Amino acid sequence: MRSFNAFVEKWMALVTPFCLFMGVLFASQFSRILFLVPYIFAFMTFCGSLGSRFSDIRRVVQHPLPLFLSVLILHAVLPFLALGAGNLLFPQSPYIITGMVLEFVVPSAVVSTMWVSIYCGSAPFTLSLLLIDTLLAPFSVPFSLHLLVGSNVQVDTVGMMKELLLMVGIPALVGMTLNQLTGGTVKQTLSPRLAPFGKIALMLVVCANSSKVAPFIRNMTPRLFAVAGSILLLAVLGYALGWAFAAVLKLKREIVVSMTFGCGMRNISAGAVIAAAYFPAEVMFPVMIGTLFQQVLAACFAQLLIKRCGVQKEV
Protein backbone atom coordinates (compact mmCIF):
# COMPACT_ATOMS: atom_id res chain seq x y z
CA MET A 1 0.00 0.00 0.00
CA ARG A 2 2.91 2.34 0.67
CA SER A 3 4.22 1.66 -2.83
CA PHE A 4 0.77 2.35 -4.23
CA ASN A 5 0.58 5.63 -2.29
CA ALA A 6 4.02 6.72 -3.54
CA PHE A 7 3.07 5.76 -7.11
CA VAL A 8 -0.14 7.80 -7.05
CA GLU A 9 1.65 10.83 -5.56
CA LYS A 10 4.36 10.63 -8.21
CA TRP A 11 1.87 10.41 -11.08
CA MET A 12 -0.88 12.61 -9.63
CA ALA A 13 -0.72 14.85 -12.72
CA LEU A 14 -2.02 11.91 -14.77
CA VAL A 15 -4.09 10.01 -12.19
CA THR A 16 -6.95 12.52 -11.85
CA PRO A 17 -7.47 13.05 -15.62
CA PHE A 18 -7.35 9.25 -16.04
CA CYS A 19 -10.06 8.86 -13.37
CA LEU A 20 -12.18 11.49 -15.10
CA PHE A 21 -12.06 9.55 -18.36
CA MET A 22 -12.76 6.25 -16.56
CA GLY A 23 -15.84 7.85 -15.03
CA VAL A 24 -16.97 8.95 -18.48
CA LEU A 25 -16.29 5.56 -20.10
CA PHE A 26 -18.03 3.59 -17.33
CA ALA A 27 -20.63 6.18 -16.36
CA SER A 28 -23.44 3.71 -15.68
CA GLN A 29 -21.28 1.69 -13.27
CA PHE A 30 -19.78 4.61 -11.34
CA SER A 31 -23.10 6.49 -11.13
CA ARG A 32 -24.29 3.73 -8.77
CA ILE A 33 -21.95 4.95 -6.02
CA LEU A 34 -22.85 8.65 -6.29
CA PHE A 35 -24.92 8.42 -3.09
CA LEU A 36 -21.76 7.39 -1.20
CA VAL A 37 -19.63 10.30 -2.44
CA PRO A 38 -20.28 12.72 0.49
CA TYR A 39 -19.22 10.03 2.98
CA ILE A 40 -16.15 9.04 0.95
CA PHE A 41 -15.24 12.70 0.74
CA ALA A 42 -15.61 13.11 4.51
CA PHE A 43 -13.09 10.27 4.92
CA MET A 44 -10.73 12.06 2.51
CA THR A 45 -10.99 15.27 4.52
CA PHE A 46 -10.31 13.39 7.75
CA CYS A 47 -7.19 11.76 6.27
CA GLY A 48 -5.92 15.06 4.94
CA SER A 49 -6.49 16.85 8.26
CA LEU A 50 -4.46 14.46 10.40
CA GLY A 51 -1.33 16.46 9.62
CA SER A 52 -2.77 19.75 10.87
CA ARG A 53 -2.90 21.25 14.34
CA PHE A 54 -4.64 24.37 15.58
CA SER A 55 -1.30 25.52 16.97
CA ASP A 56 0.02 25.79 13.39
CA ILE A 57 -2.06 28.92 12.96
CA ARG A 58 -0.41 30.71 15.86
CA ARG A 59 2.98 30.86 14.16
CA VAL A 60 1.56 31.98 10.83
CA VAL A 61 -0.81 34.69 12.07
CA GLN A 62 2.12 36.53 13.62
CA HIS A 63 2.84 37.57 10.00
CA PRO A 64 -0.68 37.53 8.52
CA LEU A 65 -0.15 39.39 5.22
CA PRO A 66 0.66 36.32 3.03
CA LEU A 67 -2.30 34.45 4.54
CA PHE A 68 -4.64 37.40 3.98
CA LEU A 69 -3.48 37.80 0.37
CA SER A 70 -3.96 34.09 -0.34
CA VAL A 71 -7.52 34.15 1.00
CA LEU A 72 -8.17 37.34 -1.01
CA ILE A 73 -6.98 35.66 -4.24
CA LEU A 74 -8.89 32.45 -3.52
CA HIS A 75 -12.22 33.96 -2.48
CA ALA A 76 -12.42 37.43 -3.99
CA VAL A 77 -10.17 37.93 -7.01
CA LEU A 78 -10.64 34.60 -8.80
CA PRO A 79 -14.39 34.17 -8.14
CA PHE A 80 -15.06 37.66 -9.51
CA LEU A 81 -12.83 36.95 -12.51
CA ALA A 82 -14.74 33.69 -13.10
CA LEU A 83 -18.06 35.55 -12.84
CA GLY A 84 -16.86 38.25 -15.24
CA ALA A 85 -15.53 35.72 -17.76
CA GLY A 86 -18.73 33.70 -17.56
CA ASN A 87 -20.98 36.72 -18.12
CA LEU A 88 -18.79 37.96 -20.96
CA LEU A 89 -18.43 34.67 -22.83
CA PHE A 90 -21.61 32.77 -21.92
CA PRO A 91 -24.24 35.41 -21.05
CA GLN A 92 -27.17 33.14 -21.94
CA SER A 93 -25.92 30.15 -19.91
CA PRO A 94 -26.55 30.77 -16.19
CA TYR A 95 -25.66 27.18 -15.24
CA ILE A 96 -22.31 27.35 -17.02
CA ILE A 97 -21.59 30.63 -15.20
CA THR A 98 -22.60 29.00 -11.90
CA GLY A 99 -20.23 26.11 -12.56
CA MET A 100 -17.36 28.47 -13.36
CA VAL A 101 -17.95 30.43 -10.16
CA LEU A 102 -18.33 27.24 -8.09
CA GLU A 103 -14.98 25.99 -9.42
CA PHE A 104 -13.31 29.05 -7.87
CA VAL A 105 -15.16 29.48 -4.58
CA VAL A 106 -14.32 26.04 -3.16
CA PRO A 107 -11.40 25.94 -0.69
CA SER A 108 -7.74 25.29 -1.47
CA ALA A 109 -6.88 21.64 -2.13
CA VAL A 110 -5.37 19.39 0.53
CA VAL A 111 -3.21 17.83 -2.21
CA SER A 112 -1.31 21.13 -2.37
CA THR A 113 0.56 19.98 0.74
CA MET A 114 2.16 17.25 -1.37
CA TRP A 115 3.50 19.72 -3.93
CA VAL A 116 4.61 22.15 -1.20
CA SER A 117 6.47 19.35 0.55
CA ILE A 118 8.19 18.14 -2.63
CA TYR A 119 9.32 21.66 -3.61
CA CYS A 120 10.38 22.78 -0.11
CA GLY A 121 7.63 25.29 0.59
CA SER A 122 6.39 26.36 4.01
CA ALA A 123 4.41 23.51 5.58
CA PRO A 124 3.09 25.62 8.52
CA PHE A 125 1.83 28.31 6.14
CA THR A 126 0.16 25.79 3.82
CA LEU A 127 -1.45 23.90 6.70
CA SER A 128 -2.73 27.15 8.22
CA LEU A 129 -4.23 28.24 4.90
CA LEU A 130 -5.91 24.86 4.48
CA LEU A 131 -7.15 24.86 8.06
CA ILE A 132 -8.73 28.31 7.84
CA ASP A 133 -10.08 27.74 4.33
CA THR A 134 -11.54 24.33 5.19
CA LEU A 135 -13.24 25.48 8.38
CA LEU A 136 -14.73 28.51 6.61
CA ALA A 137 -15.94 26.48 3.61
CA PRO A 138 -19.37 25.48 5.01
CA PHE A 139 -20.17 29.19 5.27
CA SER A 140 -18.04 30.85 2.56
CA VAL A 141 -19.05 28.60 -0.37
CA PRO A 142 -22.86 28.94 -0.01
CA PHE A 143 -22.56 32.66 0.78
CA SER A 144 -20.30 33.33 -2.23
CA LEU A 145 -22.62 31.44 -4.58
CA HIS A 146 -25.65 33.26 -3.22
CA LEU A 147 -23.88 36.61 -3.59
CA LEU A 148 -22.44 36.05 -7.07
CA VAL A 149 -25.02 33.92 -8.90
CA GLY A 150 -28.02 33.77 -6.56
CA SER A 151 -30.03 36.14 -8.73
CA ASN A 152 -29.71 33.80 -11.75
CA VAL A 153 -30.09 30.35 -10.19
CA GLN A 154 -31.69 28.97 -7.05
CA VAL A 155 -29.07 28.43 -4.36
CA ASP A 156 -29.91 26.18 -1.40
CA THR A 157 -27.60 27.95 1.06
CA VAL A 158 -28.71 26.00 4.15
CA GLY A 159 -28.50 22.66 2.38
CA MET A 160 -24.99 23.39 1.12
CA MET A 161 -23.85 24.45 4.58
CA LYS A 162 -25.06 21.14 6.04
CA GLU A 163 -23.40 19.17 3.22
CA LEU A 164 -20.09 20.99 3.61
CA LEU A 165 -20.17 20.58 7.38
CA LEU A 166 -20.58 16.82 6.87
CA MET A 167 -17.92 16.56 4.15
CA VAL A 168 -15.39 19.16 5.25
CA GLY A 169 -15.99 20.97 8.53
CA ILE A 170 -16.63 18.12 10.99
CA PRO A 171 -14.05 15.62 9.57
CA ALA A 172 -11.41 18.38 9.53
CA LEU A 173 -12.13 19.29 13.16
CA VAL A 174 -11.96 15.64 14.23
CA GLY A 175 -8.69 15.03 12.38
CA MET A 176 -7.01 18.18 13.67
CA THR A 177 -8.25 17.62 17.22
CA LEU A 178 -6.79 14.10 17.21
CA ASN A 179 -3.45 15.44 16.01
CA GLN A 180 -3.52 18.21 18.60
CA LEU A 181 -4.44 15.91 21.50
CA THR A 182 -1.78 13.33 20.61
CA GLY A 183 0.95 15.94 20.20
CA GLY A 184 1.40 15.01 16.54
CA THR A 185 1.74 11.25 17.19
CA VAL A 186 -1.30 10.41 15.08
CA LYS A 187 0.36 12.12 12.10
CA GLN A 188 3.27 9.67 12.38
CA THR A 189 1.21 6.55 13.07
CA LEU A 190 -2.33 6.69 11.65
CA SER A 191 -1.81 9.16 8.80
CA PRO A 192 0.67 7.02 6.77
CA ARG A 193 -1.59 3.98 7.12
CA LEU A 194 -4.67 5.86 5.91
CA ALA A 195 -2.90 7.78 3.12
CA PRO A 196 -3.30 5.03 0.44
CA PHE A 197 -6.98 4.68 1.26
CA GLY A 198 -7.33 8.48 0.99
CA LYS A 199 -5.91 8.25 -2.55
CA ILE A 200 -8.34 5.45 -3.42
CA ALA A 201 -11.18 7.59 -2.04
CA LEU A 202 -10.06 10.52 -4.21
CA MET A 203 -10.02 8.31 -7.31
CA LEU A 204 -13.50 6.97 -6.54
CA VAL A 205 -14.89 10.47 -6.00
CA VAL A 206 -13.47 11.71 -9.32
CA CYS A 207 -14.76 8.64 -11.19
CA ALA A 208 -18.23 8.86 -9.63
CA ASN A 209 -18.63 12.59 -10.21
CA SER A 210 -17.32 12.27 -13.77
CA SER A 211 -20.23 9.97 -14.57
CA LYS A 212 -22.54 12.98 -14.37
CA VAL A 213 -20.63 14.91 -17.04
CA ALA A 214 -20.29 11.90 -19.36
CA PRO A 215 -23.00 13.14 -21.80
CA PHE A 216 -21.22 16.50 -22.17
CA ILE A 217 -17.72 15.08 -22.67
CA ARG A 218 -18.98 12.46 -25.12
CA ASN A 219 -20.68 15.20 -27.13
CA MET A 220 -18.26 18.11 -26.92
CA THR A 221 -19.41 21.26 -28.71
CA PRO A 222 -17.53 24.47 -29.56
CA ARG A 223 -19.20 26.11 -26.55
CA LEU A 224 -18.00 23.38 -24.19
CA PHE A 225 -14.47 23.65 -25.60
CA ALA A 226 -14.68 27.38 -24.89
CA VAL A 227 -15.77 26.65 -21.31
CA ALA A 228 -12.82 24.27 -20.89
CA GLY A 229 -10.44 26.90 -22.28
CA SER A 230 -11.84 29.52 -19.89
CA ILE A 231 -11.36 27.24 -16.88
CA LEU A 232 -7.80 26.51 -18.02
CA LEU A 233 -6.93 30.23 -18.25
CA LEU A 234 -8.52 30.99 -14.88
CA ALA A 235 -6.66 28.07 -13.30
CA VAL A 236 -3.37 29.39 -14.71
CA LEU A 237 -4.22 32.78 -13.20
CA GLY A 238 -4.66 31.17 -9.77
CA TYR A 239 -1.10 29.85 -9.73
CA ALA A 240 0.29 32.99 -11.36
CA LEU A 241 -1.40 35.42 -8.97
CA GLY A 242 -0.22 33.51 -5.91
CA TRP A 243 3.34 33.62 -7.24
CA ALA A 244 3.12 37.25 -8.37
CA PHE A 245 1.74 38.60 -5.07
CA ALA A 246 4.44 36.77 -3.11
CA ALA A 247 7.20 37.90 -5.48
CA VAL A 248 6.14 41.57 -5.51
CA LEU A 249 6.22 41.61 -1.70
CA LYS A 250 9.63 39.87 -1.80
CA LEU A 251 8.48 37.14 0.55
CA LYS A 252 10.68 34.19 1.45
CA ARG A 253 11.16 31.54 -1.20
CA GLU A 254 9.22 28.92 0.75
CA ILE A 255 6.24 31.29 1.04
CA VAL A 256 6.38 31.91 -2.73
CA VAL A 257 6.13 28.16 -3.28
CA SER A 258 3.26 27.78 -0.81
CA MET A 259 1.27 30.70 -2.21
CA THR A 260 1.74 29.46 -5.78
CA PHE A 261 0.30 26.02 -5.05
CA GLY A 262 -2.14 27.20 -2.36
CA CYS A 263 -3.79 29.78 -4.63
CA GLY A 264 -3.68 27.58 -7.73
CA MET A 265 -5.09 24.32 -6.42
CA ARG A 266 -8.77 23.92 -5.58
CA ASN A 267 -10.75 21.21 -3.82
CA ILE A 268 -12.49 20.34 -7.08
CA SER A 269 -14.00 17.16 -5.62
CA ALA A 270 -15.88 19.24 -3.03
CA GLY A 271 -17.19 21.50 -5.80
CA ALA A 272 -18.29 18.48 -7.81
CA VAL A 273 -20.19 16.99 -4.86
CA ILE A 274 -22.00 20.30 -4.32
CA ALA A 275 -22.75 20.60 -8.05
CA ALA A 276 -24.13 17.05 -8.15
CA ALA A 277 -26.30 17.55 -5.08
CA TYR A 278 -27.76 21.00 -5.71
CA PHE A 279 -27.56 21.90 -9.40
CA PRO A 280 -28.36 20.51 -12.86
CA ALA A 281 -25.67 18.42 -14.60
CA GLU A 282 -24.62 21.40 -16.74
CA VAL A 283 -23.12 23.06 -13.64
CA MET A 284 -20.90 20.02 -13.13
CA PHE A 285 -19.03 20.38 -16.44
CA PRO A 286 -16.97 23.52 -15.64
CA VAL A 287 -16.13 22.08 -12.23
CA MET A 288 -15.03 18.61 -13.32
CA ILE A 289 -13.13 19.78 -16.39
CA GLY A 290 -10.73 21.45 -13.96
CA THR A 291 -9.42 17.99 -12.98
CA LEU A 292 -7.83 17.79 -16.44
CA PHE A 293 -5.67 20.83 -15.73
CA GLN A 294 -4.98 21.21 -12.02
CA GLN A 295 -2.26 18.62 -11.44
CA VAL A 296 -0.63 19.19 -14.84
CA LEU A 297 -0.47 22.93 -14.15
CA ALA A 298 1.02 22.24 -10.71
CA ALA A 299 3.81 20.24 -12.39
CA CYS A 300 4.40 23.04 -14.94
CA PHE A 301 4.56 25.77 -12.30
CA ALA A 302 6.88 23.61 -10.20
CA GLN A 303 9.36 23.60 -13.08
CA LEU A 304 8.98 27.37 -13.51
CA LEU A 305 9.67 27.88 -9.80
CA ILE A 306 12.86 25.83 -10.13
CA LYS A 307 14.05 27.83 -13.14
CA ARG A 308 13.02 31.33 -12.05
CA CYS A 309 13.29 31.22 -8.27
CA GLY A 310 15.97 28.60 -7.69
CA VAL A 311 13.49 26.42 -5.80
CA GLN A 312 14.98 23.10 -4.74
CA LYS A 313 13.20 19.79 -5.14
CA GLU A 314 13.15 17.50 -2.13
CA VAL A 315 15.43 14.47 -2.54
CSV table of C-alpha atoms in Angstrom, one decimal:
chain,number,residue,atom,x,y,z
A,1,MET,CA,0.0,0.0,0.0
A,2,ARG,CA,2.9,2.3,0.7
A,3,SER,CA,4.2,1.7,-2.8
A,4,PHE,CA,0.8,2.3,-4.2
A,5,ASN,CA,0.6,5.6,-2.3
A,6,ALA,CA,4.0,6.7,-3.5
A,7,PHE,CA,3.1,5.8,-7.1
A,8,VAL,CA,-0.1,7.8,-7.0
A,9,GLU,CA,1.7,10.8,-5.6
A,10,LYS,CA,4.4,10.6,-8.2
A,11,TRP,CA,1.9,10.4,-11.1
A,12,MET,CA,-0.9,12.6,-9.6
A,13,ALA,CA,-0.7,14.9,-12.7
A,14,LEU,CA,-2.0,11.9,-14.8
A,15,VAL,CA,-4.1,10.0,-12.2
A,16,THR,CA,-6.9,12.5,-11.8
A,17,PRO,CA,-7.5,13.1,-15.6
A,18,PHE,CA,-7.3,9.3,-16.0
A,19,CYS,CA,-10.1,8.9,-13.4
A,20,LEU,CA,-12.2,11.5,-15.1
A,21,PHE,CA,-12.1,9.6,-18.4
A,22,MET,CA,-12.8,6.3,-16.6
A,23,GLY,CA,-15.8,7.9,-15.0
A,24,VAL,CA,-17.0,8.9,-18.5
A,25,LEU,CA,-16.3,5.6,-20.1
A,26,PHE,CA,-18.0,3.6,-17.3
A,27,ALA,CA,-20.6,6.2,-16.4
A,28,SER,CA,-23.4,3.7,-15.7
A,29,GLN,CA,-21.3,1.7,-13.3
A,30,PHE,CA,-19.8,4.6,-11.3
A,31,SER,CA,-23.1,6.5,-11.1
A,32,ARG,CA,-24.3,3.7,-8.8
A,33,ILE,CA,-21.9,5.0,-6.0
A,34,LEU,CA,-22.8,8.6,-6.3
A,35,PHE,CA,-24.9,8.4,-3.1
A,36,LEU,CA,-21.8,7.4,-1.2
A,37,VAL,CA,-19.6,10.3,-2.4
A,38,PRO,CA,-20.3,12.7,0.5
A,39,TYR,CA,-19.2,10.0,3.0
A,40,ILE,CA,-16.2,9.0,1.0
A,41,PHE,CA,-15.2,12.7,0.7
A,42,ALA,CA,-15.6,13.1,4.5
A,43,PHE,CA,-13.1,10.3,4.9
A,44,MET,CA,-10.7,12.1,2.5
A,45,THR,CA,-11.0,15.3,4.5
A,46,PHE,CA,-10.3,13.4,7.8
A,47,CYS,CA,-7.2,11.8,6.3
A,48,GLY,CA,-5.9,15.1,4.9
A,49,SER,CA,-6.5,16.9,8.3
A,50,LEU,CA,-4.5,14.5,10.4
A,51,GLY,CA,-1.3,16.5,9.6
A,52,SER,CA,-2.8,19.8,10.9
A,53,ARG,CA,-2.9,21.2,14.3
A,54,PHE,CA,-4.6,24.4,15.6
A,55,SER,CA,-1.3,25.5,17.0
A,56,ASP,CA,0.0,25.8,13.4
A,57,ILE,CA,-2.1,28.9,13.0
A,58,ARG,CA,-0.4,30.7,15.9
A,59,ARG,CA,3.0,30.9,14.2
A,60,VAL,CA,1.6,32.0,10.8
A,61,VAL,CA,-0.8,34.7,12.1
A,62,GLN,CA,2.1,36.5,13.6
A,63,HIS,CA,2.8,37.6,10.0
A,64,PRO,CA,-0.7,37.5,8.5
A,65,LEU,CA,-0.1,39.4,5.2
A,66,PRO,CA,0.7,36.3,3.0
A,67,LEU,CA,-2.3,34.4,4.5
A,68,PHE,CA,-4.6,37.4,4.0
A,69,LEU,CA,-3.5,37.8,0.4
A,70,SER,CA,-4.0,34.1,-0.3
A,71,VAL,CA,-7.5,34.2,1.0
A,72,LEU,CA,-8.2,37.3,-1.0
A,73,ILE,CA,-7.0,35.7,-4.2
A,74,LEU,CA,-8.9,32.5,-3.5
A,75,HIS,CA,-12.2,34.0,-2.5
A,76,ALA,CA,-12.4,37.4,-4.0
A,77,VAL,CA,-10.2,37.9,-7.0
A,78,LEU,CA,-10.6,34.6,-8.8
A,79,PRO,CA,-14.4,34.2,-8.1
A,80,PHE,CA,-15.1,37.7,-9.5
A,81,LEU,CA,-12.8,36.9,-12.5
A,82,ALA,CA,-14.7,33.7,-13.1
A,83,LEU,CA,-18.1,35.6,-12.8
A,84,GLY,CA,-16.9,38.2,-15.2
A,85,ALA,CA,-15.5,35.7,-17.8
A,86,GLY,CA,-18.7,33.7,-17.6
A,87,ASN,CA,-21.0,36.7,-18.1
A,88,LEU,CA,-18.8,38.0,-21.0
A,89,LEU,CA,-18.4,34.7,-22.8
A,90,PHE,CA,-21.6,32.8,-21.9
A,91,PRO,CA,-24.2,35.4,-21.0
A,92,GLN,CA,-27.2,33.1,-21.9
A,93,SER,CA,-25.9,30.2,-19.9
A,94,PRO,CA,-26.5,30.8,-16.2
A,95,TYR,CA,-25.7,27.2,-15.2
A,96,ILE,CA,-22.3,27.4,-17.0
A,97,ILE,CA,-21.6,30.6,-15.2
A,98,THR,CA,-22.6,29.0,-11.9
A,99,GLY,CA,-20.2,26.1,-12.6
A,100,MET,CA,-17.4,28.5,-13.4
A,101,VAL,CA,-17.9,30.4,-10.2
A,102,LEU,CA,-18.3,27.2,-8.1
A,103,GLU,CA,-15.0,26.0,-9.4
A,104,PHE,CA,-13.3,29.1,-7.9
A,105,VAL,CA,-15.2,29.5,-4.6
A,106,VAL,CA,-14.3,26.0,-3.2
A,107,PRO,CA,-11.4,25.9,-0.7
A,108,SER,CA,-7.7,25.3,-1.5
A,109,ALA,CA,-6.9,21.6,-2.1
A,110,VAL,CA,-5.4,19.4,0.5
A,111,VAL,CA,-3.2,17.8,-2.2
A,112,SER,CA,-1.3,21.1,-2.4
A,113,THR,CA,0.6,20.0,0.7
A,114,MET,CA,2.2,17.2,-1.4
A,115,TRP,CA,3.5,19.7,-3.9
A,116,VAL,CA,4.6,22.2,-1.2
A,117,SER,CA,6.5,19.3,0.6
A,118,ILE,CA,8.2,18.1,-2.6
A,119,TYR,CA,9.3,21.7,-3.6
A,120,CYS,CA,10.4,22.8,-0.1
A,121,GLY,CA,7.6,25.3,0.6
A,122,SER,CA,6.4,26.4,4.0
A,123,ALA,CA,4.4,23.5,5.6
A,124,PRO,CA,3.1,25.6,8.5
A,125,PHE,CA,1.8,28.3,6.1
A,126,THR,CA,0.2,25.8,3.8
A,127,LEU,CA,-1.5,23.9,6.7
A,128,SER,CA,-2.7,27.1,8.2
A,129,LEU,CA,-4.2,28.2,4.9
A,130,LEU,CA,-5.9,24.9,4.5
A,131,LEU,CA,-7.2,24.9,8.1
A,132,ILE,CA,-8.7,28.3,7.8
A,133,ASP,CA,-10.1,27.7,4.3
A,134,THR,CA,-11.5,24.3,5.2
A,135,LEU,CA,-13.2,25.5,8.4
A,136,LEU,CA,-14.7,28.5,6.6
A,137,ALA,CA,-15.9,26.5,3.6
A,138,PRO,CA,-19.4,25.5,5.0
A,139,PHE,CA,-20.2,29.2,5.3
A,140,SER,CA,-18.0,30.8,2.6
A,141,VAL,CA,-19.1,28.6,-0.4
A,142,PRO,CA,-22.9,28.9,0.0
A,143,PHE,CA,-22.6,32.7,0.8
A,144,SER,CA,-20.3,33.3,-2.2
A,145,LEU,CA,-22.6,31.4,-4.6
A,146,HIS,CA,-25.6,33.3,-3.2
A,147,LEU,CA,-23.9,36.6,-3.6
A,148,LEU,CA,-22.4,36.0,-7.1
A,149,VAL,CA,-25.0,33.9,-8.9
A,150,GLY,CA,-28.0,33.8,-6.6
A,151,SER,CA,-30.0,36.1,-8.7
A,152,ASN,CA,-29.7,33.8,-11.7
A,153,VAL,CA,-30.1,30.3,-10.2
A,154,GLN,CA,-31.7,29.0,-7.1
A,155,VAL,CA,-29.1,28.4,-4.4
A,156,ASP,CA,-29.9,26.2,-1.4
A,157,THR,CA,-27.6,27.9,1.1
A,158,VAL,CA,-28.7,26.0,4.2
A,159,GLY,CA,-28.5,22.7,2.4
A,160,MET,CA,-25.0,23.4,1.1
A,161,MET,CA,-23.8,24.4,4.6
A,162,LYS,CA,-25.1,21.1,6.0
A,163,GLU,CA,-23.4,19.2,3.2
A,164,LEU,CA,-20.1,21.0,3.6
A,165,LEU,CA,-20.2,20.6,7.4
A,166,LEU,CA,-20.6,16.8,6.9
A,167,MET,CA,-17.9,16.6,4.1
A,168,VAL,CA,-15.4,19.2,5.3
A,169,GLY,CA,-16.0,21.0,8.5
A,170,ILE,CA,-16.6,18.1,11.0
A,171,PRO,CA,-14.1,15.6,9.6
A,172,ALA,CA,-11.4,18.4,9.5
A,173,LEU,CA,-12.1,19.3,13.2
A,174,VAL,CA,-12.0,15.6,14.2
A,175,GLY,CA,-8.7,15.0,12.4
A,176,MET,CA,-7.0,18.2,13.7
A,177,THR,CA,-8.2,17.6,17.2
A,178,LEU,CA,-6.8,14.1,17.2
A,179,ASN,CA,-3.5,15.4,16.0
A,180,GLN,CA,-3.5,18.2,18.6
A,181,LEU,CA,-4.4,15.9,21.5
A,182,THR,CA,-1.8,13.3,20.6
A,183,GLY,CA,0.9,15.9,20.2
A,184,GLY,CA,1.4,15.0,16.5
A,185,THR,CA,1.7,11.3,17.2
A,186,VAL,CA,-1.3,10.4,15.1
A,187,LYS,CA,0.4,12.1,12.1
A,188,GLN,CA,3.3,9.7,12.4
A,189,THR,CA,1.2,6.5,13.1
A,190,LEU,CA,-2.3,6.7,11.7
A,191,SER,CA,-1.8,9.2,8.8
A,192,PRO,CA,0.7,7.0,6.8
A,193,ARG,CA,-1.6,4.0,7.1
A,194,LEU,CA,-4.7,5.9,5.9
A,195,ALA,CA,-2.9,7.8,3.1
A,196,PRO,CA,-3.3,5.0,0.4
A,197,PHE,CA,-7.0,4.7,1.3
A,198,GLY,CA,-7.3,8.5,1.0
A,199,LYS,CA,-5.9,8.3,-2.5
A,200,ILE,CA,-8.3,5.5,-3.4
A,201,ALA,CA,-11.2,7.6,-2.0
A,202,LEU,CA,-10.1,10.5,-4.2
A,203,MET,CA,-10.0,8.3,-7.3
A,204,LEU,CA,-13.5,7.0,-6.5
A,205,VAL,CA,-14.9,10.5,-6.0
A,206,VAL,CA,-13.5,11.7,-9.3
A,207,CYS,CA,-14.8,8.6,-11.2
A,208,ALA,CA,-18.2,8.9,-9.6
A,209,ASN,CA,-18.6,12.6,-10.2
A,210,SER,CA,-17.3,12.3,-13.8
A,211,SER,CA,-20.2,10.0,-14.6
A,212,LYS,CA,-22.5,13.0,-14.4
A,213,VAL,CA,-20.6,14.9,-17.0
A,214,ALA,CA,-20.3,11.9,-19.4
A,215,PRO,CA,-23.0,13.1,-21.8
A,216,PHE,CA,-21.2,16.5,-22.2
A,217,ILE,CA,-17.7,15.1,-22.7
A,218,ARG,CA,-19.0,12.5,-25.1
A,219,ASN,CA,-20.7,15.2,-27.1
A,220,MET,CA,-18.3,18.1,-26.9
A,221,THR,CA,-19.4,21.3,-28.7
A,222,PRO,CA,-17.5,24.5,-29.6
A,223,ARG,CA,-19.2,26.1,-26.6
A,224,LEU,CA,-18.0,23.4,-24.2
A,225,PHE,CA,-14.5,23.6,-25.6
A,226,ALA,CA,-14.7,27.4,-24.9
A,227,VAL,CA,-15.8,26.7,-21.3
A,228,ALA,CA,-12.8,24.3,-20.9
A,229,GLY,CA,-10.4,26.9,-22.3
A,230,SER,CA,-11.8,29.5,-19.9
A,231,ILE,CA,-11.4,27.2,-16.9
A,232,LEU,CA,-7.8,26.5,-18.0
A,233,LEU,CA,-6.9,30.2,-18.2
A,234,LEU,CA,-8.5,31.0,-14.9
A,235,ALA,CA,-6.7,28.1,-13.3
A,236,VAL,CA,-3.4,29.4,-14.7
A,237,LEU,CA,-4.2,32.8,-13.2
A,238,GLY,CA,-4.7,31.2,-9.8
A,239,TYR,CA,-1.1,29.8,-9.7
A,240,ALA,CA,0.3,33.0,-11.4
A,241,LEU,CA,-1.4,35.4,-9.0
A,242,GLY,CA,-0.2,33.5,-5.9
A,243,TRP,CA,3.3,33.6,-7.2
A,244,ALA,CA,3.1,37.3,-8.4
A,245,PHE,CA,1.7,38.6,-5.1
A,246,ALA,CA,4.4,36.8,-3.1
A,247,ALA,CA,7.2,37.9,-5.5
A,248,VAL,CA,6.1,41.6,-5.5
A,249,LEU,CA,6.2,41.6,-1.7
A,250,LYS,CA,9.6,39.9,-1.8
A,251,LEU,CA,8.5,37.1,0.5
A,252,LYS,CA,10.7,34.2,1.4
A,253,ARG,CA,11.2,31.5,-1.2
A,254,GLU,CA,9.2,28.9,0.7
A,255,ILE,CA,6.2,31.3,1.0
A,256,VAL,CA,6.4,31.9,-2.7
A,257,VAL,CA,6.1,28.2,-3.3
A,258,SER,CA,3.3,27.8,-0.8
A,259,MET,CA,1.3,30.7,-2.2
A,260,THR,CA,1.7,29.5,-5.8
A,261,PHE,CA,0.3,26.0,-5.0
A,262,GLY,CA,-2.1,27.2,-2.4
A,263,CYS,CA,-3.8,29.8,-4.6
A,264,GLY,CA,-3.7,27.6,-7.7
A,265,MET,CA,-5.1,24.3,-6.4
A,266,ARG,CA,-8.8,23.9,-5.6
A,267,ASN,CA,-10.7,21.2,-3.8
A,268,ILE,CA,-12.5,20.3,-7.1
A,269,SER,CA,-14.0,17.2,-5.6
A,270,ALA,CA,-15.9,19.2,-3.0
A,271,GLY,CA,-17.2,21.5,-5.8
A,272,ALA,CA,-18.3,18.5,-7.8
A,273,VAL,CA,-20.2,17.0,-4.9
A,274,ILE,CA,-22.0,20.3,-4.3
A,275,ALA,CA,-22.8,20.6,-8.0
A,276,ALA,CA,-24.1,17.0,-8.1
A,277,ALA,CA,-26.3,17.6,-5.1
A,278,TYR,CA,-27.8,21.0,-5.7
A,279,PHE,CA,-27.6,21.9,-9.4
A,280,PRO,CA,-28.4,20.5,-12.9
A,281,ALA,CA,-25.7,18.4,-14.6
A,282,GLU,CA,-24.6,21.4,-16.7
A,283,VAL,CA,-23.1,23.1,-13.6
A,284,MET,CA,-20.9,20.0,-13.1
A,285,PHE,CA,-19.0,20.4,-16.4
A,286,PRO,CA,-17.0,23.5,-15.6
A,287,VAL,CA,-16.1,22.1,-12.2
A,288,MET,CA,-15.0,18.6,-13.3
A,289,ILE,CA,-13.1,19.8,-16.4
A,290,GLY,CA,-10.7,21.4,-14.0
A,291,THR,CA,-9.4,18.0,-13.0
A,292,LEU,CA,-7.8,17.8,-16.4
A,293,PHE,CA,-5.7,20.8,-15.7
A,294,GLN,CA,-5.0,21.2,-12.0
A,295,GLN,CA,-2.3,18.6,-11.4
A,296,VAL,CA,-0.6,19.2,-14.8
A,297,LEU,CA,-0.5,22.9,-14.2
A,298,ALA,CA,1.0,22.2,-10.7
A,299,ALA,CA,3.8,20.2,-12.4
A,300,CYS,CA,4.4,23.0,-14.9
A,301,PHE,CA,4.6,25.8,-12.3
A,302,ALA,CA,6.9,23.6,-10.2
A,303,GLN,CA,9.4,23.6,-13.1
A,304,LEU,CA,9.0,27.4,-13.5
A,305,LEU,CA,9.7,27.9,-9.8
A,306,ILE,CA,12.9,25.8,-10.1
A,307,LYS,CA,14.1,27.8,-13.1
A,308,ARG,CA,13.0,31.3,-12.0
A,309,CYS,CA,13.3,31.2,-8.3
A,310,GLY,CA,16.0,28.6,-7.7
A,311,VAL,CA,13.5,26.4,-5.8
A,312,GLN,CA,15.0,23.1,-4.7
A,313,LYS,CA,13.2,19.8,-5.1
A,314,GLU,CA,13.2,17.5,-2.1
A,315,VAL,CA,15.4,14.5,-2.5
